[in-house]
Amino acid sequence: MEGGGPYDYDVPCSSFAVESFLTFGAAGSAWGLLSGSHEARHIGLTGGAQASFVAKSFGKYGLQCGLFGAAFASIRCFAQEYRMKKDWVNAGIAGAVVGGALGVRSRNWKQVCGGATLVATAAAISSK
């Protein structure tokens, strides 16, 4: 692999996946905590119902963000191993797959293509 950076040693893809799951899962949990409490107040929930709603949002967003972060890291790592190159294309491939997976939940092909394009472009630009 080309580069010469501090992380150029051989690390298994599973390590990247676990690290990304934990990092993005923590960020998603924080988002779920904040947005869940705001949404619960907006709906008009109080007491135990509000706490239950916030806890479900916390877990849901944490798990979803963790899974998509792990998927991105795994696909990027596998693309890097398959292509035997360490460049922005690997991030673009992973971004397209994960963005498309996010868009599939809407069952609208325009959103699938839009999500894939958006995440692939953002990932490719940020990895340069």
CSV table of N, CA and C in Angstrom, one decimal:
chain,number,residue,atom,x,y,z
A,1,MET,N,0.8,-1.2,0.0
A,1,MET,CA,0.0,0.0,0.0
A,1,MET,C,0.9,1.2,0.0
A,2,GLU,N,0.4,2.2,-0.7
A,2,GLU,CA,1.2,3.5,-0.7
A,2,GLU,C,0.7,4.4,0.4
A,3,GLY,N,1.5,5.4,0.7
A,3,GLY,CA,1.0,6.3,1.7
A,3,GLY,C,2.2,6.7,2.6
A,4,GLY,N,2.5,6.0,3.6
A,4,GLY,CA,3.5,6.3,4.5
A,4,GLY,C,3.0,7.0,5.8
A,5,GLY,N,1.7,6.9,6.0
A,5,GLY,CA,1.2,7.6,7.2
A,5,GLY,C,1.4,6.7,8.5
A,6,PRO,N,0.9,7.2,9.6
A,6,PRO,CA,1.1,6.5,10.9
A,6,PRO,C,0.3,5.2,11.0
A,7,TYR,N,-0.8,5.0,10.1
A,7,TYR,CA,-1.6,3.9,10.2
A,7,TYR,C,-1.5,2.9,9.1
A,8,ASP,N,-0.3,2.8,8.5
A,8,ASP,CA,0.0,2.0,7.4
A,8,ASP,C,0.3,0.5,7.7
A,9,TYR,N,0.2,0.1,8.9
A,9,TYR,CA,0.5,-1.3,9.3
A,9,TYR,C,-0.8,-2.1,9.0
A,10,ASP,N,-0.6,-3.4,8.9
A,10,ASP,CA,-1.7,-4.2,8.6
A,10,ASP,C,-2.6,-4.4,9.8
A,11,VAL,N,-3.8,-3.9,9.7
A,11,VAL,CA,-4.8,-4.1,10.7
A,11,VAL,C,-6.0,-4.8,10.1
A,12,PRO,N,-6.5,-5.8,10.8
A,12,PRO,CA,-7.7,-6.5,10.2
A,12,PRO,C,-8.9,-5.6,10.0
A,13,CYS,N,-9.7,-5.9,9.0
A,13,CYS,CA,-10.9,-5.1,8.7
A,13,CYS,C,-11.8,-5.1,9.8
A,14,SER,N,-11.9,-6.2,10.6
A,14,SER,CA,-12.8,-6.3,11.7
A,14,SER,C,-12.5,-5.3,12.8
A,15,SER,N,-11.2,-4.9,12.9
A,15,SER,CA,-10.9,-3.9,13.9
A,15,SER,C,-11.4,-2.6,13.5
A,16,PHE,N,-11.3,-2.2,12.2
A,16,PHE,CA,-11.9,-1.0,11.8
A,16,PHE,C,-13.4,-1.0,11.9
A,17,ALA,N,-14.0,-2.1,11.7
A,17,ALA,CA,-15.5,-2.2,11.8
A,17,ALA,C,-15.9,-2.0,13.3
A,18,VAL,N,-15.2,-2.7,14.2
A,18,VAL,CA,-15.6,-2.5,15.6
A,18,VAL,C,-15.4,-1.1,16.1
A,19,GLU,N,-14.3,-0.5,15.7
A,19,GLU,CA,-14.0,0.9,16.1
A,19,GLU,C,-15.1,1.8,15.5
A,20,SER,N,-15.4,1.6,14.3
A,20,SER,CA,-16.4,2.5,13.7
A,20,SER,C,-17.8,2.3,14.3
A,21,PHE,N,-18.1,1.0,14.6
A,21,PHE,CA,-19.4,0.7,15.3
A,21,PHE,C,-19.5,1.4,16.6
A,22,LEU,N,-18.4,1.4,17.4
A,22,LEU,CA,-18.4,2.0,18.7
A,22,LEU,C,-18.5,3.5,18.6
A,23,THR,N,-17.7,4.1,17.7
A,23,THR,CA,-17.6,5.5,17.5
A,23,THR,C,-19.0,6.1,17.0
A,24,PHE,N,-19.4,5.5,15.9
A,24,PHE,CA,-20.7,6.0,15.3
A,24,PHE,C,-21.9,5.7,16.2
A,25,GLY,N,-21.8,4.5,16.9
A,25,GLY,CA,-22.9,4.1,17.8
A,25,GLY,C,-23.0,5.1,18.9
A,26,ALA,N,-21.9,5.6,19.5
A,26,ALA,CA,-21.9,6.6,20.5
A,26,ALA,C,-22.5,7.9,20.0
A,27,ALA,N,-22.1,8.3,18.8
A,27,ALA,CA,-22.6,9.5,18.2
A,27,ALA,C,-24.1,9.4,18.0
A,28,GLY,N,-24.5,8.3,17.5
A,28,GLY,CA,-26.0,8.0,17.2
A,28,GLY,C,-26.8,8.0,18.5
A,29,SER,N,-26.2,7.4,19.5
A,29,SER,CA,-26.9,7.4,20.8
A,29,SER,C,-27.1,8.8,21.4
A,30,ALA,N,-26.0,9.6,21.3
A,30,ALA,CA,-26.1,11.0,21.7
A,30,ALA,C,-27.2,11.7,20.9
A,31,TRP,N,-27.2,11.5,19.6
A,31,TRP,CA,-28.3,12.1,18.8
A,31,TRP,C,-29.7,11.6,19.2
A,32,GLY,N,-29.8,10.3,19.4
A,32,GLY,CA,-31.1,9.8,19.9
A,32,GLY,C,-31.5,10.3,21.2
A,33,LEU,N,-30.6,10.5,22.1
A,33,LEU,CA,-30.9,11.1,23.4
A,33,LEU,C,-31.4,12.5,23.3
A,34,LEU,N,-30.7,13.3,22.5
A,34,LEU,CA,-31.1,14.7,22.3
A,34,LEU,C,-32.4,14.9,21.5
A,35,SER,N,-32.4,14.2,20.3
A,35,SER,CA,-33.6,14.3,19.5
A,35,SER,C,-34.8,13.6,20.1
A,36,GLY,N,-34.6,12.5,20.8
A,36,GLY,CA,-35.7,11.8,21.4
A,36,GLY,C,-36.4,12.6,22.5
A,37,SER,N,-35.6,13.3,23.3
A,37,SER,CA,-36.2,14.2,24.4
A,37,SER,C,-36.9,15.4,23.8
A,38,HIS,N,-36.4,15.9,22.7
A,38,HIS,CA,-37.0,17.0,22.1
A,38,HIS,C,-38.3,16.6,21.4
A,39,GLU,N,-38.3,15.5,20.7
A,39,GLU,CA,-39.5,14.9,20.0
A,39,GLU,C,-40.6,14.5,21.0
A,40,ALA,N,-40.1,13.9,22.2
A,40,ALA,CA,-41.1,13.5,23.2
A,40,ALA,C,-41.8,14.7,23.8
A,41,ARG,N,-41.1,15.8,24.0
A,41,ARG,CA,-41.8,17.0,24.5
A,41,ARG,C,-42.7,17.6,23.4
A,42,HIS,N,-42.3,17.5,22.2
A,42,HIS,CA,-43.1,18.0,21.1
A,42,HIS,C,-44.4,17.2,20.9
A,43,ILE,N,-44.3,15.9,21.1
A,43,ILE,CA,-45.5,15.1,21.1
A,43,ILE,C,-46.4,15.3,22.3
A,44,GLY,N,-45.8,15.7,23.4
A,44,GLY,CA,-46.6,15.9,24.6
A,44,GLY,C,-46.5,14.8,25.6
A,45,LEU,N,-45.4,14.0,25.5
A,45,LEU,CA,-45.3,12.9,26.5
A,45,LEU,C,-44.6,13.4,27.8
A,46,THR,N,-45.0,12.8,28.9
A,46,THR,CA,-44.5,13.1,30.2
A,46,THR,C,-44.2,11.9,31.0
A,47,GLY,N,-43.4,12.0,32.0
A,47,GLY,CA,-43.1,10.9,33.0
A,47,GLY,C,-42.5,9.7,32.3
A,48,GLY,N,-43.1,8.5,32.7
A,48,GLY,CA,-42.5,7.3,32.2
A,48,GLY,C,-42.6,7.1,30.7
A,49,ALA,N,-43.7,7.6,30.1
A,49,ALA,CA,-43.8,7.5,28.6
A,49,ALA,C,-42.7,8.3,27.9
A,50,GLN,N,-42.4,9.4,28.5
A,50,GLN,CA,-41.3,10.2,27.9
A,50,GLN,C,-40.0,9.5,28.0
A,51,ALA,N,-39.7,9.0,29.2
A,51,ALA,CA,-38.5,8.2,29.5
A,51,ALA,C,-38.3,7.0,28.5
A,52,SER,N,-39.4,6.3,28.4
A,52,SER,CA,-39.4,5.1,27.5
A,52,SER,C,-39.2,5.5,26.0
A,53,PHE,N,-39.8,6.6,25.6
A,53,PHE,CA,-39.6,7.1,24.2
A,53,PHE,C,-38.1,7.5,24.0
A,54,VAL,N,-37.6,8.2,25.0
A,54,VAL,CA,-36.2,8.7,24.9
A,54,VAL,C,-35.2,7.5,24.9
A,55,ALA,N,-35.5,6.5,25.7
A,55,ALA,CA,-34.7,5.3,25.7
A,55,ALA,C,-34.7,4.5,24.4
A,56,LYS,N,-35.9,4.4,23.8
A,56,LYS,CA,-36.0,3.7,22.5
A,56,LYS,C,-35.3,4.5,21.4
A,57,SER,N,-35.4,5.8,21.5
A,57,SER,CA,-34.7,6.6,20.5
A,57,SER,C,-33.2,6.5,20.6
A,58,PHE,N,-32.7,6.5,21.9
A,58,PHE,CA,-31.3,6.3,22.2
A,58,PHE,C,-30.8,5.0,21.6
A,59,GLY,N,-31.5,3.9,21.8
A,59,GLY,CA,-31.0,2.6,21.3
A,59,GLY,C,-31.1,2.5,19.8
A,60,LYS,N,-32.2,3.0,19.3
A,60,LYS,CA,-32.5,2.9,17.8
A,60,LYS,C,-31.4,3.7,17.0
A,61,TYR,N,-31.2,4.9,17.4
A,61,TYR,CA,-30.3,5.7,16.6
A,61,TYR,C,-28.8,5.2,16.9
A,62,GLY,N,-28.5,4.8,18.1
A,62,GLY,CA,-27.2,4.3,18.4
A,62,GLY,C,-26.9,3.1,17.5
A,63,LEU,N,-27.8,2.1,17.5
A,63,LEU,CA,-27.6,0.9,16.7
A,63,LEU,C,-27.6,1.2,15.2
A,64,GLN,N,-28.5,2.0,14.7
A,64,GLN,CA,-28.4,2.3,13.3
A,64,GLN,C,-27.2,3.0,12.8
A,65,CYS,N,-26.8,4.0,13.6
A,65,CYS,CA,-25.5,4.7,13.2
A,65,CYS,C,-24.3,3.8,13.4
A,66,GLY,N,-24.3,3.0,14.4
A,66,GLY,CA,-23.2,2.0,14.6
A,66,GLY,C,-23.1,1.0,13.4
A,67,LEU,N,-24.2,0.5,13.0
A,67,LEU,CA,-24.2,-0.5,11.9
A,67,LEU,C,-23.8,0.1,10.6
A,68,PHE,N,-24.3,1.3,10.3
A,68,PHE,CA,-23.8,1.9,9.1
A,68,PHE,C,-22.4,2.4,9.1
A,69,GLY,N,-21.9,2.8,10.3
A,69,GLY,CA,-20.5,3.1,10.4
A,69,GLY,C,-19.6,1.9,10.2
A,70,ALA,N,-20.0,0.8,10.8
A,70,ALA,CA,-19.3,-0.5,10.7
A,70,ALA,C,-19.3,-1.0,9.2
A,71,ALA,N,-20.4,-0.8,8.6
A,71,ALA,CA,-20.6,-1.3,7.2
A,71,ALA,C,-19.6,-0.4,6.3
A,72,PHE,N,-19.6,0.9,6.5
A,72,PHE,CA,-18.8,1.8,5.7
A,72,PHE,C,-17.3,1.4,5.9
A,73,ALA,N,-16.9,1.2,7.2
A,73,ALA,CA,-15.5,0.9,7.4
A,73,ALA,C,-15.1,-0.5,6.8
A,74,SER,N,-16.0,-1.4,6.9
A,74,SER,CA,-15.7,-2.8,6.4
A,74,SER,C,-15.6,-2.7,4.9
A,75,ILE,N,-16.5,-2.1,4.2
A,75,ILE,CA,-16.5,-2.1,2.8
A,75,ILE,C,-15.3,-1.3,2.3
A,76,ARG,N,-15.0,-0.2,2.9
A,76,ARG,CA,-13.8,0.6,2.5
A,76,ARG,C,-12.5,-0.3,2.7
A,77,CYS,N,-12.4,-1.0,3.8
A,77,CYS,CA,-11.3,-1.8,4.0
A,77,CYS,C,-11.2,-3.0,3.0
A,78,PHE,N,-12.3,-3.6,2.7
A,78,PHE,CA,-12.3,-4.7,1.7
A,78,PHE,C,-12.0,-4.2,0.3
A,79,ALA,N,-12.5,-3.0,0.0
A,79,ALA,CA,-12.2,-2.4,-1.3
A,79,ALA,C,-10.7,-2.1,-1.4
A,80,GLN,N,-10.1,-1.7,-0.3
A,80,GLN,CA,-8.7,-1.4,-0.3
A,80,GLN,C,-7.9,-2.6,-0.5
A,81,GLU,N,-8.3,-3.7,0.1
A,81,GLU,CA,-7.6,-5.0,0.0
A,81,GLU,C,-7.8,-5.5,-1.4
A,82,TYR,N,-9.0,-5.5,-2.0
A,82,TYR,CA,-9.3,-6.0,-3.3
A,82,TYR,C,-8.5,-5.3,-4.4
A,83,ARG,N,-8.6,-3.9,-4.3
A,83,ARG,CA,-8.0,-3.1,-5.3
A,83,ARG,C,-6.5,-2.9,-5.1
A,84,MET,N,-6.0,-3.2,-3.9
A,84,MET,CA,-4.6,-3.1,-3.6
A,84,MET,C,-4.1,-1.6,-3.8
A,85,LYS,N,-5.0,-0.7,-3.5
A,85,LYS,CA,-4.7,0.7,-3.5
A,85,LYS,C,-5.3,1.4,-2.4
A,86,LYS,N,-4.7,2.4,-1.8
A,86,LYS,CA,-5.2,3.2,-0.7
A,86,LYS,C,-5.5,4.6,-1.2
A,87,ASP,N,-6.7,4.8,-1.8
A,87,ASP,CA,-7.0,6.1,-2.3
A,87,ASP,C,-8.5,6.4,-2.1
A,88,TRP,N,-8.9,7.5,-2.6
A,88,TRP,CA,-10.3,8.0,-2.4
A,88,TRP,C,-11.4,7.2,-3.0
A,89,VAL,N,-11.0,6.4,-4.0
A,89,VAL,CA,-12.0,5.5,-4.7
A,89,VAL,C,-12.6,4.5,-3.7
A,90,ASN,N,-11.8,4.0,-2.8
A,90,ASN,CA,-12.3,3.0,-1.8
A,90,ASN,C,-13.4,3.7,-0.9
A,91,ALA,N,-13.2,4.9,-0.5
A,91,ALA,CA,-14.2,5.6,0.3
A,91,ALA,C,-15.4,5.9,-0.6
A,92,GLY,N,-15.2,6.2,-1.8
A,92,GLY,CA,-16.4,6.4,-2.7
A,92,GLY,C,-17.2,5.1,-2.9
A,93,ILE,N,-16.6,4.0,-3.1
A,93,ILE,CA,-17.3,2.7,-3.2
A,93,ILE,C,-18.1,2.5,-1.9
A,94,ALA,N,-17.4,2.6,-0.8
A,94,ALA,CA,-18.1,2.3,0.5
A,94,ALA,C,-19.3,3.3,0.7
A,95,GLY,N,-19.0,4.6,0.3
A,95,GLY,CA,-20.1,5.6,0.5
A,95,GLY,C,-21.3,5.3,-0.4
A,96,ALA,N,-21.0,4.8,-1.6
A,96,ALA,CA,-22.1,4.5,-2.5
A,96,ALA,C,-23.0,3.4,-2.0
A,97,VAL,N,-22.3,2.4,-1.5
A,97,VAL,CA,-23.0,1.2,-1.0
A,97,VAL,C,-23.8,1.6,0.3
A,98,VAL,N,-23.2,2.3,1.2
A,98,VAL,CA,-23.9,2.6,2.5
A,98,VAL,C,-25.0,3.7,2.2
A,99,GLY,N,-24.7,4.7,1.3
A,99,GLY,CA,-25.7,5.7,1.0
A,99,GLY,C,-26.9,5.0,0.3
A,100,GLY,N,-26.6,4.1,-0.6
A,100,GLY,CA,-27.7,3.3,-1.2
A,100,GLY,C,-28.5,2.5,-0.2
A,101,ALA,N,-27.9,1.9,0.7
A,101,ALA,CA,-28.6,1.2,1.8
A,101,ALA,C,-29.4,2.1,2.6
A,102,LEU,N,-29.0,3.3,2.9
A,102,LEU,CA,-29.8,4.3,3.6
A,102,LEU,C,-31.0,4.7,2.8
A,103,GLY,N,-30.8,4.8,1.5
A,103,GLY,CA,-31.9,5.2,0.6
A,103,GLY,C,-32.9,4.1,0.4
A,104,VAL,N,-32.5,2.9,0.5
A,104,VAL,CA,-33.4,1.7,0.3
A,104,VAL,C,-34.6,1.7,1.3
A,105,ARG,N,-34.3,2.2,2.4
A,105,ARG,CA,-35.4,2.3,3.5
A,105,ARG,C,-36.6,3.1,3.0
A,106,SER,N,-36.4,4.0,2.1
A,106,SER,CA,-37.5,4.9,1.6
A,106,SER,C,-38.3,4.2,0.5
A,107,ARG,N,-37.7,3.2,-0.1
A,107,ARG,CA,-38.3,2.4,-1.3
A,107,ARG,C,-38.6,3.4,-2.5
A,108,ASN,N,-37.7,4.4,-2.6
A,108,ASN,CA,-37.8,5.3,-3.7
A,108,ASN,C,-36.5,5.3,-4.4
A,109,TRP,N,-36.4,5.0,-5.7
A,109,TRP,CA,-35.2,4.8,-6.4
A,109,TRP,C,-34.4,6.2,-6.5
A,110,LYS,N,-35.2,7.3,-6.6
A,110,LYS,CA,-34.5,8.6,-6.6
A,110,LYS,C,-33.7,8.8,-5.3
A,111,GLN,N,-34.3,8.4,-4.2
A,111,GLN,CA,-33.6,8.6,-2.9
A,111,GLN,C,-32.5,7.6,-2.8
A,112,VAL,N,-32.6,6.4,-3.3
A,112,VAL,CA,-31.5,5.5,-3.3
A,112,VAL,C,-30.3,6.0,-4.0
A,113,CYS,N,-30.6,6.5,-5.3
A,113,CYS,CA,-29.5,7.1,-6.1
A,113,CYS,C,-28.9,8.4,-5.4
A,114,GLY,N,-29.8,9.2,-4.9
A,114,GLY,CA,-29.4,10.4,-4.3
A,114,GLY,C,-28.5,10.2,-3.0
A,115,GLY,N,-29.0,9.2,-2.2
A,115,GLY,CA,-28.2,8.9,-1.0
A,115,GLY,C,-26.9,8.3,-1.3
A,116,ALA,N,-26.8,7.4,-2.3
A,116,ALA,CA,-25.6,6.8,-2.8
A,116,ALA,C,-24.6,7.9,-3.3
A,117,THR,N,-25.1,8.8,-4.1
A,117,THR,CA,-24.3,9.8,-4.7
A,117,THR,C,-23.8,10.8,-3.6
A,118,LEU,N,-24.7,11.2,-2.7
A,118,LEU,CA,-24.3,12.1,-1.7
A,118,LEU,C,-23.2,11.5,-0.7
A,119,VAL,N,-23.4,10.3,-0.2
A,119,VAL,CA,-22.5,9.8,0.7
A,119,VAL,C,-21.2,9.4,0.0
A,120,ALA,N,-21.3,8.9,-1.2
A,120,ALA,CA,-20.0,8.6,-2.0
A,120,ALA,C,-19.2,9.8,-2.2
A,121,THR,N,-19.8,10.9,-2.6
A,121,THR,CA,-19.1,12.1,-2.9
A,121,THR,C,-18.5,12.7,-1.6
A,122,ALA,N,-19.3,12.7,-0.5
A,122,ALA,CA,-18.7,13.2,0.7
A,122,ALA,C,-17.6,12.4,1.2
A,123,ALA,N,-17.7,11.1,1.1
A,123,ALA,CA,-16.6,10.2,1.6
A,123,ALA,C,-15.4,10.3,0.7
A,124,ALA,N,-15.6,10.4,-0.6
A,124,ALA,CA,-14.4,10.6,-1.5
A,124,ALA,C,-13.7,11.9,-1.3
A,125,ILE,N,-14.5,13.0,-1.1
A,125,ILE,CA,-13.8,14.3,-0.8
A,125,ILE,C,-13.1,14.3,0.5
A,126,SER,N,-13.7,13.7,1.5
A,126,SER,CA,-13.1,13.8,2.8
A,126,SER,C,-11.9,12.9,3.0
A,127,SER,N,-11.7,11.9,2.1
A,127,SER,CA,-10.6,11.0,2.2
A,127,SER,C,-9.4,11.5,1.4
A,128,LYS,N,-9.5,12.5,0.6
A,128,LYS,CA,-8.4,13.0,-0.2
A,128,LYS,C,-7.3,13.6,0.7
